[in-house]
Amino acid sequence: MEKFDWIIKNGRVIDPSQALDKVTNIGLAKGKIAAIGDIEGGSEADQIYDATGHIVTPGLVDLHIHGYEHVTPLGIDVDHYCLGRGVTTAIDAGSAGCDTFDGFRHFAAERSQTRLLAFLHISRAGLAFSSRTGGDDPGELETLKLVHTRDCIDCIESNRDLLVGVKIRLSSSIANDGRNEVEAYKRAREAAGAVELPLMTHHNFSFIPLEDCPGAMERGDIYTHCFHAYPNTIIDPVSNTLFDSIVAARDAGVLFDIGHGMGSFSWPVAELCAQQGFWPDTISTDIHSLNRDGPVYDLPTVMSRMLKVGMPLVEIIRASTINPAKAIGWDDRIGTLDIGRDADISVLALDSVTLQLEDCHAQLRSLESQLIPKAVWRAGNRGQITSPKKLPDCDTYQTAIDWQSKLIIRD
Ligand SMILES: [Zn+2]
């Protein structure tokens, strides 16, 4: 008789990686997924979780977060805001550069129960003294002395267990008023090409045109913040349709990632994309210290926004599990409920609600349904679920309103 540590029973198991969507049971043993299906009869389990009425998915994968807490201004407590909300793997988007990565390994990655991976920033300081772009904050590309291709490559080669790509932020405000953008972008592409890993670009308030970013990106590279409404938005504000260069980039295999953040999710941009059948390849939060209590809150809240926009539930789960896993080349390890993989599992409720939910600019939509995390396992160990302090939190709207004047597309 097979012995399980946990049986998660009677949930609606949705695993897009194996085209699975049915009410069934999952057995966990020794930290791995041991069985899926009719496993109750004759088996004994140490513990049973009754998931009746809930959705059971592969542990969620958030492709864009900031988890270098206490060292970078944007860092958050990863286990509270990621694992606590059903995210079993979080990928830090460039909080560390080659000079600060060792600390990231010891103080962040090794101390979190959440599996924490990272894109290495092309700037050797990462985001040690940087936060928002597009305003007055100083940034990581103020001098090209910070941008060293060879050292970035060497750091990645020595840390391939944790590093999954290269990150650059292209905004003139953090690059000596734009003077360093073109050269830094070139060096970032060189580094990513040399290590054969994806480059993730942040692109707003930049002098680099869409024809070059995402236009010059390679197949498999990741264009994050794809739903922002600032200068460099992917929607032509005259025709309200996607720019040709965006359609061409998707056809060429560039991946489009939400990276919600403090300024990069606009209801109207997401809705205009939906009207054209343009769904994001990956759904990520860009959760950090300035948006964790709104407007981001957590990954299930960002997924709920995509439900409102009309993205099918199974596609939302695909874009939050196997798609980000594939984007970083980890689909042989995470993002799936395949037998034998680490038992990373999320349980979500799909609740009927009446909720006025903001985007990054305090523009509101009425949500009728909301995904809410209920339980999570990371490598077979049950994690602690946490909740937003207040959702929605109108106290966070003022900054959003202050930035409305910078928008190109708005309600
Ligand atoms: Zn970010």
Short mmCIF file of C-alpha atoms and ligand atoms in Angstrom, two decimals:
data_model
loop_
_atom_site.label_atom_id
_atom_site.label_comp_id
_atom_site.label_asym_id
_atom_site.label_seq_id
_atom_site.Cartn_x
_atom_site.Cartn_y
_atom_site.Cartn_z
CA MET A 1 0.00 0.00 0.00
CA GLU A 2 1.42 3.34 -1.07
CA LYS A 3 2.17 5.76 1.74
CA PHE A 4 1.68 9.46 1.14
CA ASP A 5 2.69 12.40 3.31
CA TRP A 6 -0.21 14.42 1.98
CA ILE A 7 -3.27 13.77 -0.15
CA ILE A 8 -4.88 16.87 -1.66
CA LYS A 9 -8.29 15.58 -2.54
CA ASN A 10 -11.29 16.52 -4.66
CA GLY A 11 -9.84 19.74 -6.09
CA ARG A 12 -10.28 20.91 -9.67
CA VAL A 13 -6.74 20.16 -10.81
CA ILE A 14 -5.67 22.47 -13.65
CA ASP A 15 -2.24 21.75 -15.08
CA PRO A 16 -1.91 23.24 -18.58
CA SER A 17 1.49 21.54 -19.02
CA GLN A 18 -0.30 18.22 -19.39
CA ALA A 19 -3.70 19.47 -20.61
CA LEU A 20 -5.22 18.40 -17.28
CA ASP A 21 -8.45 19.96 -16.01
CA LYS A 22 -10.52 17.66 -13.83
CA VAL A 23 -11.63 17.04 -10.28
CA THR A 24 -9.19 14.57 -8.80
CA ASN A 25 -6.63 13.85 -6.07
CA ILE A 26 -2.88 14.37 -5.74
CA GLY A 27 -0.61 12.29 -3.52
CA LEU A 28 2.65 13.74 -2.16
CA ALA A 29 5.50 11.59 -0.88
CA LYS A 30 9.05 12.51 0.17
CA GLY A 31 8.64 16.04 -1.17
CA LYS A 32 7.64 14.86 -4.65
CA ILE A 33 4.41 14.50 -6.58
CA ALA A 34 3.79 10.76 -6.26
CA ALA A 35 0.36 10.19 -7.79
CA ILE A 36 -2.54 11.91 -9.49
CA GLY A 37 -5.96 10.31 -9.83
CA ASP A 38 -8.13 7.89 -7.92
CA ILE A 39 -5.72 7.26 -5.05
CA GLU A 40 -7.92 7.27 -2.00
CA GLY A 41 -8.92 3.64 -1.89
CA GLY A 42 -6.41 1.47 -0.07
CA SER A 43 -3.90 4.26 0.48
CA GLU A 44 -3.05 5.86 3.75
CA ALA A 45 -1.85 9.42 4.11
CA ASP A 46 -0.38 11.22 7.06
CA GLN A 47 -2.48 14.27 6.28
CA ILE A 48 -5.37 15.08 4.01
CA TYR A 49 -6.28 18.47 2.58
CA ASP A 50 -9.82 18.73 1.28
CA ALA A 51 -9.74 20.98 -1.80
CA THR A 52 -13.40 20.50 -2.69
CA GLY A 53 -14.64 23.52 -4.64
CA HIS A 54 -11.13 24.92 -5.12
CA ILE A 55 -8.59 24.99 -7.94
CA VAL A 56 -5.34 23.07 -7.56
CA THR A 57 -2.46 24.15 -9.77
CA PRO A 58 1.27 23.63 -10.10
CA GLY A 59 2.99 25.99 -7.65
CA LEU A 60 2.70 29.46 -9.18
CA VAL A 61 5.80 30.94 -10.83
CA ASP A 62 6.24 34.73 -10.67
CA LEU A 63 8.71 35.78 -13.37
CA HIS A 64 9.33 39.31 -12.05
CA ILE A 65 9.70 40.20 -8.37
CA HIS A 66 12.19 42.08 -6.16
CA GLY A 67 13.39 39.92 -3.31
CA TYR A 68 16.72 41.37 -2.12
CA GLU A 69 15.31 42.67 1.15
CA HIS A 70 17.31 45.01 3.44
CA VAL A 71 19.93 45.59 0.73
CA THR A 72 17.97 47.18 -2.11
CA PRO A 73 15.24 49.81 -1.60
CA LEU A 74 12.71 47.70 -3.52
CA GLY A 75 13.31 44.40 -1.68
CA ILE A 76 10.44 42.55 -0.01
CA ASP A 77 9.98 39.58 2.33
CA VAL A 78 9.65 36.88 -0.32
CA ASP A 79 8.04 34.20 1.82
CA HIS A 80 5.35 36.59 3.03
CA TYR A 81 4.44 38.08 -0.35
CA CYS A 82 5.26 35.17 -2.68
CA LEU A 83 4.96 31.78 -0.99
CA GLY A 84 2.24 33.18 1.25
CA ARG A 85 0.19 33.95 -1.85
CA GLY A 86 0.74 30.63 -3.65
CA VAL A 87 3.98 31.47 -5.48
CA THR A 88 6.48 28.63 -5.00
CA THR A 89 9.08 30.00 -7.43
CA ALA A 90 9.89 33.70 -7.70
CA ILE A 91 12.42 35.17 -10.09
CA ASP A 92 14.08 38.36 -8.95
CA ALA A 93 14.40 40.78 -11.86
CA GLY A 94 17.83 42.34 -11.51
CA SER A 95 17.98 43.42 -7.88
CA ALA A 96 21.55 42.13 -7.87
CA GLY A 97 24.40 42.83 -10.26
CA CYS A 98 27.70 40.99 -10.43
CA ASP A 99 29.15 42.93 -7.48
CA THR A 100 26.19 42.27 -5.18
CA PHE A 101 25.06 38.82 -6.26
CA ASP A 102 26.97 36.92 -3.59
CA GLY A 103 24.89 38.67 -0.93
CA PHE A 104 21.71 37.85 -2.83
CA ARG A 105 22.61 34.17 -2.68
CA HIS A 106 23.42 34.17 1.04
CA PHE A 107 20.90 36.63 2.42
CA ALA A 108 17.93 36.13 0.11
CA ALA A 109 17.95 32.91 -1.95
CA GLU A 110 19.35 30.61 0.75
CA ARG A 111 17.07 32.02 3.45
CA SER A 112 13.73 31.78 1.71
CA GLN A 113 11.41 28.83 1.62
CA THR A 114 10.18 30.17 -1.73
CA ARG A 115 12.46 28.96 -4.52
CA LEU A 116 14.20 32.21 -5.41
CA LEU A 117 16.02 32.54 -8.76
CA ALA A 118 17.23 35.70 -10.49
CA PHE A 119 18.02 37.67 -13.59
CA LEU A 120 21.40 39.34 -13.11
CA HIS A 121 21.37 43.06 -13.76
CA ILE A 122 23.80 44.23 -16.45
CA SER A 123 24.71 47.04 -14.02
CA ARG A 124 27.23 45.72 -11.54
CA ALA A 125 25.36 47.37 -8.64
CA GLY A 126 21.99 45.93 -9.61
CA LEU A 127 19.29 48.00 -7.91
CA ALA A 128 21.39 48.79 -4.81
CA PHE A 129 20.55 52.48 -5.01
CA SER A 130 17.70 52.51 -7.52
CA SER A 131 13.97 52.37 -7.27
CA ARG A 132 11.40 53.94 -9.60
CA THR A 133 12.19 55.01 -13.15
CA GLY A 134 10.73 57.98 -14.99
CA GLY A 135 11.12 60.37 -12.04
CA ASP A 136 13.92 61.98 -10.05
CA ASP A 137 15.50 58.87 -8.52
CA PRO A 138 19.10 58.11 -9.51
CA GLY A 139 19.70 54.89 -11.36
CA GLU A 140 21.96 52.01 -12.16
CA LEU A 141 23.04 53.22 -15.61
CA GLU A 142 24.18 56.74 -14.64
CA THR A 143 27.73 55.81 -15.70
CA LEU A 144 28.83 53.15 -18.17
CA LYS A 145 31.58 52.19 -15.73
CA LEU A 146 28.82 50.24 -13.98
CA VAL A 147 28.02 48.25 -17.12
CA HIS A 148 30.57 45.51 -17.62
CA THR A 149 29.73 42.74 -20.07
CA ARG A 150 32.56 40.34 -19.14
CA ASP A 151 31.99 40.52 -15.39
CA CYS A 152 28.27 39.96 -15.88
CA ILE A 153 28.99 36.89 -18.00
CA ASP A 154 31.51 35.51 -15.50
CA CYS A 155 29.07 35.94 -12.61
CA ILE A 156 26.37 34.05 -14.50
CA GLU A 157 28.75 31.25 -15.49
CA SER A 158 29.68 30.80 -11.81
CA ASN A 159 26.07 30.85 -10.56
CA ARG A 160 23.99 29.01 -13.11
CA ASP A 161 22.11 27.20 -10.35
CA LEU A 162 20.33 30.48 -9.50
CA LEU A 163 20.81 32.86 -12.44
CA VAL A 164 18.42 32.43 -15.36
CA GLY A 165 18.99 35.53 -17.49
CA VAL A 166 20.12 39.15 -17.78
CA LYS A 167 18.07 42.23 -16.84
CA ILE A 168 18.25 45.81 -18.02
CA ARG A 169 16.02 48.82 -17.33
CA LEU A 170 15.79 51.21 -20.25
CA SER A 171 14.56 54.56 -18.97
CA SER A 172 16.35 57.81 -19.67
CA SER A 173 15.92 59.00 -16.06
CA ILE A 174 18.31 56.33 -14.74
CA ALA A 175 20.83 56.46 -17.60
CA ASN A 176 22.42 59.92 -17.44
CA ASP A 177 19.39 61.51 -19.11
CA GLY A 178 19.34 58.79 -21.71
CA ARG A 179 22.95 59.16 -22.86
CA ASN A 180 23.87 55.65 -21.73
CA GLU A 181 20.82 53.73 -22.88
CA VAL A 182 21.98 52.56 -26.31
CA GLU A 183 25.40 51.36 -25.19
CA ALA A 184 24.08 49.67 -22.02
CA TYR A 185 21.39 47.89 -24.06
CA LYS A 186 24.03 46.69 -26.52
CA ARG A 187 26.18 45.31 -23.69
CA ALA A 188 23.18 43.59 -22.07
CA ARG A 189 22.33 41.84 -25.34
CA GLU A 190 25.95 40.78 -25.72
CA ALA A 191 26.01 39.30 -22.21
CA ALA A 192 22.72 37.43 -22.66
CA GLY A 193 23.86 36.12 -26.03
CA ALA A 194 27.16 34.90 -24.60
CA VAL A 195 25.53 32.88 -21.82
CA GLU A 196 22.60 31.83 -24.07
CA LEU A 197 19.99 32.97 -21.56
CA PRO A 198 17.07 35.37 -22.01
CA LEU A 199 17.39 39.12 -21.67
CA MET A 200 14.54 40.79 -19.78
CA THR A 201 13.97 44.43 -20.70
CA HIS A 202 12.05 47.12 -18.86
CA HIS A 203 11.25 49.85 -21.39
CA ASN A 204 9.45 53.08 -20.54
CA PHE A 205 10.34 56.77 -20.73
CA SER A 206 13.18 55.57 -22.98
CA PHE A 207 14.78 57.18 -26.02
CA ILE A 208 15.10 53.73 -27.59
CA PRO A 209 12.21 53.22 -30.03
CA LEU A 210 9.99 50.12 -30.21
CA GLU A 211 11.74 49.18 -33.46
CA ASP A 212 14.87 48.49 -31.37
CA CYS A 213 13.20 47.35 -28.15
CA PRO A 214 11.58 44.87 -28.47
CA GLY A 215 12.50 45.02 -32.19
CA ALA A 216 16.13 43.96 -31.73
CA MET A 217 15.43 41.37 -29.03
CA GLU A 218 16.01 37.68 -29.71
CA ARG A 219 13.57 34.77 -29.69
CA GLY A 220 12.94 33.89 -26.03
CA ASP A 221 13.89 37.32 -24.68
CA ILE A 222 11.31 38.86 -22.35
CA TYR A 223 9.69 42.28 -22.75
CA THR A 224 8.32 43.02 -19.27
CA HIS A 225 5.86 45.77 -18.22
CA CYS A 226 3.99 45.12 -21.49
CA PHE A 227 0.74 46.80 -20.34
CA HIS A 228 2.11 50.19 -19.27
CA ALA A 229 0.52 53.35 -20.65
CA TYR A 230 3.55 55.66 -20.47
CA PRO A 231 5.79 56.78 -23.36
CA ASN A 232 6.92 53.59 -25.20
CA THR A 233 3.55 51.88 -24.64
CA ILE A 234 2.86 49.01 -27.07
CA ILE A 235 -0.52 50.53 -28.08
CA ASP A 236 -0.61 53.25 -30.74
CA PRO A 237 -2.65 55.99 -29.01
CA VAL A 238 -3.92 57.27 -32.36
CA SER A 239 -5.37 54.01 -33.70
CA ASN A 240 -5.73 52.25 -30.29
CA THR A 241 -4.15 49.15 -31.84
CA LEU A 242 -0.85 47.40 -31.29
CA PHE A 243 2.11 48.94 -33.08
CA ASP A 244 3.32 46.85 -36.04
CA SER A 245 6.71 46.46 -34.35
CA ILE A 246 5.04 44.73 -31.40
CA VAL A 247 3.18 42.26 -33.60
CA ALA A 248 6.43 41.60 -35.48
CA ALA A 249 8.33 41.03 -32.22
CA ARG A 250 5.78 38.50 -31.01
CA ASP A 251 5.95 36.72 -34.38
CA ALA A 252 9.73 36.64 -33.95
CA GLY A 253 9.38 34.88 -30.58
CA VAL A 254 9.90 37.72 -28.09
CA LEU A 255 7.88 36.98 -24.93
CA PHE A 256 5.54 39.59 -23.45
CA ASP A 257 5.35 39.68 -19.65
CA ILE A 258 3.04 41.79 -17.48
CA GLY A 259 5.44 42.93 -14.72
CA HIS A 260 2.54 44.84 -13.13
CA GLY A 261 4.59 46.96 -10.74
CA MET A 262 3.73 50.40 -9.50
CA GLY A 263 3.18 51.89 -12.94
CA SER A 264 2.91 49.14 -15.52
CA PHE A 265 -0.63 47.86 -15.49
CA SER A 266 -3.21 50.00 -17.23
CA TRP A 267 -6.78 48.73 -17.55
CA PRO A 268 -7.29 50.40 -20.95
CA VAL A 269 -4.02 49.06 -22.39
CA ALA A 270 -4.79 45.52 -21.18
CA GLU A 271 -8.33 45.82 -22.57
CA LEU A 272 -7.17 47.10 -25.96
CA CYS A 273 -4.70 44.20 -26.16
CA ALA A 274 -7.48 41.77 -25.22
CA GLN A 275 -9.68 43.13 -28.00
CA GLN A 276 -6.92 42.17 -30.41
CA GLY A 277 -6.44 38.73 -28.85
CA PHE A 278 -3.02 39.75 -27.55
CA TRP A 279 -2.58 37.87 -24.27
CA PRO A 280 0.61 38.09 -22.23
CA ASP A 281 2.90 35.07 -22.45
CA THR A 282 3.57 35.36 -18.73
CA ILE A 283 1.73 37.00 -15.83
CA SER A 284 4.07 38.50 -13.24
CA THR A 285 3.80 41.04 -10.46
CA ASP A 286 7.03 43.08 -10.27
CA ILE A 287 6.08 43.15 -6.58
CA HIS A 288 8.35 45.38 -4.51
CA SER A 289 8.40 47.59 -1.44
CA LEU A 290 6.42 50.40 -3.07
CA ASN A 291 3.54 48.33 -4.46
CA ARG A 292 3.14 45.27 -2.21
CA ASP A 293 0.21 46.83 -0.33
CA GLY A 294 -1.34 48.14 -3.55
CA PRO A 295 -1.67 48.36 -6.44
CA VAL A 296 -0.02 44.94 -6.92
CA TYR A 297 -0.91 43.10 -3.67
CA ASP A 298 0.15 39.68 -5.03
CA LEU A 299 0.16 37.37 -8.05
CA PRO A 300 -3.39 35.99 -7.61
CA THR A 301 -4.67 39.60 -7.65
CA VAL A 302 -2.85 40.27 -10.93
CA MET A 303 -4.28 36.99 -12.31
CA SER A 304 -7.74 38.19 -11.20
CA ARG A 305 -7.25 41.38 -13.22
CA MET A 306 -6.60 39.24 -16.30
CA LEU A 307 -9.83 37.33 -15.61
CA LYS A 308 -11.62 40.67 -15.68
CA VAL A 309 -9.99 41.53 -19.00
CA GLY A 310 -11.35 38.25 -20.41
CA MET A 311 -8.34 35.96 -20.50
CA PRO A 312 -9.53 32.35 -20.11
CA LEU A 313 -8.79 30.83 -16.68
CA VAL A 314 -6.72 27.96 -18.07
CA GLU A 315 -4.60 30.42 -20.09
CA ILE A 316 -4.11 32.55 -16.97
CA ILE A 317 -2.82 29.51 -15.10
CA ARG A 318 -0.62 28.55 -18.07
CA ALA A 319 0.88 32.06 -18.02
CA SER A 320 1.56 31.74 -14.27
CA THR A 321 3.01 28.21 -14.22
CA ILE A 322 4.48 26.41 -17.23
CA ASN A 323 5.01 29.48 -19.43
CA PRO A 324 7.32 31.31 -17.00
CA ALA A 325 9.04 27.98 -16.28
CA LYS A 326 9.71 27.58 -20.02
CA ALA A 327 10.82 31.20 -20.33
CA ILE A 328 13.75 30.51 -17.98
CA GLY A 329 14.42 26.99 -19.24
CA TRP A 330 13.21 25.35 -16.01
CA ASP A 331 10.17 23.52 -17.43
CA ASP A 332 11.91 20.22 -16.69
CA ARG A 333 11.70 21.12 -12.98
CA ILE A 334 8.83 23.51 -12.18
CA GLY A 335 5.48 24.75 -13.47
CA THR A 336 3.95 21.28 -13.79
CA LEU A 337 2.38 18.53 -11.69
CA ASP A 338 4.26 15.76 -13.49
CA ILE A 339 4.89 12.69 -11.32
CA GLY A 340 8.32 12.81 -9.72
CA ARG A 341 8.70 16.60 -9.69
CA ASP A 342 9.11 18.61 -6.51
CA ALA A 343 5.70 18.86 -4.86
CA ASP A 344 5.16 22.59 -5.48
CA ILE A 345 1.39 23.02 -5.41
CA SER A 346 -1.04 25.91 -4.99
CA VAL A 347 -4.69 25.82 -4.01
CA LEU A 348 -6.78 28.80 -5.09
CA ALA A 349 -10.39 29.74 -4.52
CA LEU A 350 -12.28 31.38 -7.36
CA ASP A 351 -14.70 33.46 -5.33
CA SER A 352 -17.67 35.51 -6.52
CA VAL A 353 -17.09 39.07 -5.34
CA THR A 354 -18.14 42.64 -5.85
CA LEU A 355 -14.82 44.44 -5.87
CA GLN A 356 -13.77 47.80 -7.28
CA LEU A 357 -10.14 47.16 -8.17
CA GLU A 358 -7.63 49.78 -9.28
CA ASP A 359 -4.89 49.62 -11.90
CA CYS A 360 -1.62 51.51 -11.39
CA HIS A 361 -3.33 54.82 -12.05
CA ALA A 362 -6.32 54.55 -9.70
CA GLN A 363 -8.58 53.73 -12.64
CA LEU A 364 -11.24 51.31 -11.42
CA ARG A 365 -13.03 48.24 -12.73
CA SER A 366 -15.70 46.08 -11.07
CA LEU A 367 -14.54 42.52 -10.57
CA GLU A 368 -17.10 39.75 -10.27
CA SER A 369 -14.61 37.02 -9.46
CA GLN A 370 -11.31 36.88 -7.64
CA LEU A 371 -8.60 34.25 -7.21
CA ILE A 372 -7.61 33.90 -3.56
CA PRO A 373 -4.80 31.66 -2.29
CA LYS A 374 -5.92 29.00 0.17
CA ALA A 375 -2.98 26.61 0.62
CA VAL A 376 0.52 26.04 -0.72
CA TRP A 377 3.19 23.36 -0.63
CA ARG A 378 6.85 23.88 -1.54
CA ALA A 379 8.74 20.61 -2.08
CA GLY A 380 6.06 18.86 -0.07
CA ASN A 381 6.26 21.23 2.91
CA ARG A 382 3.13 23.20 3.64
CA GLY A 383 3.67 26.98 3.58
CA GLN A 384 1.92 29.70 5.54
CA ILE A 385 -0.78 31.58 3.61
CA THR A 386 -0.84 35.36 4.19
CA SER A 387 -3.35 38.04 3.18
CA PRO A 388 -3.15 41.66 2.01
CA LYS A 389 -3.59 44.14 4.88
CA LYS A 390 -6.40 45.83 3.01
CA LEU A 391 -7.67 45.21 -0.52
CA PRO A 392 -8.31 47.52 -2.24
CA ASP A 393 -6.34 50.12 -0.30
CA CYS A 394 -7.48 53.56 -1.44
CA ASP A 395 -4.75 55.17 0.67
CA THR A 396 -2.26 54.13 -2.01
CA TYR A 397 -4.10 55.97 -4.80
CA GLN A 398 -2.51 59.39 -4.38
CA THR A 399 0.85 58.51 -5.96
CA ALA A 400 -1.02 56.86 -8.81
CA ILE A 401 -3.04 60.01 -9.38
CA ASP A 402 0.11 62.15 -9.26
CA TRP A 403 1.53 60.16 -12.18
CA GLN A 404 -1.61 60.27 -14.34
CA SER A 405 -0.34 63.33 -16.23
CA LYS A 406 2.47 61.20 -17.68
CA LEU A 407 0.07 58.73 -19.31
CA ILE A 408 -0.37 58.44 -23.05
CA ILE A 409 -3.41 56.16 -22.79
CA ARG A 410 -6.00 56.57 -20.04
CA ASP A 411 -9.68 56.20 -19.27
ZN ZN B 1 10.95 45.22 -11.55
#
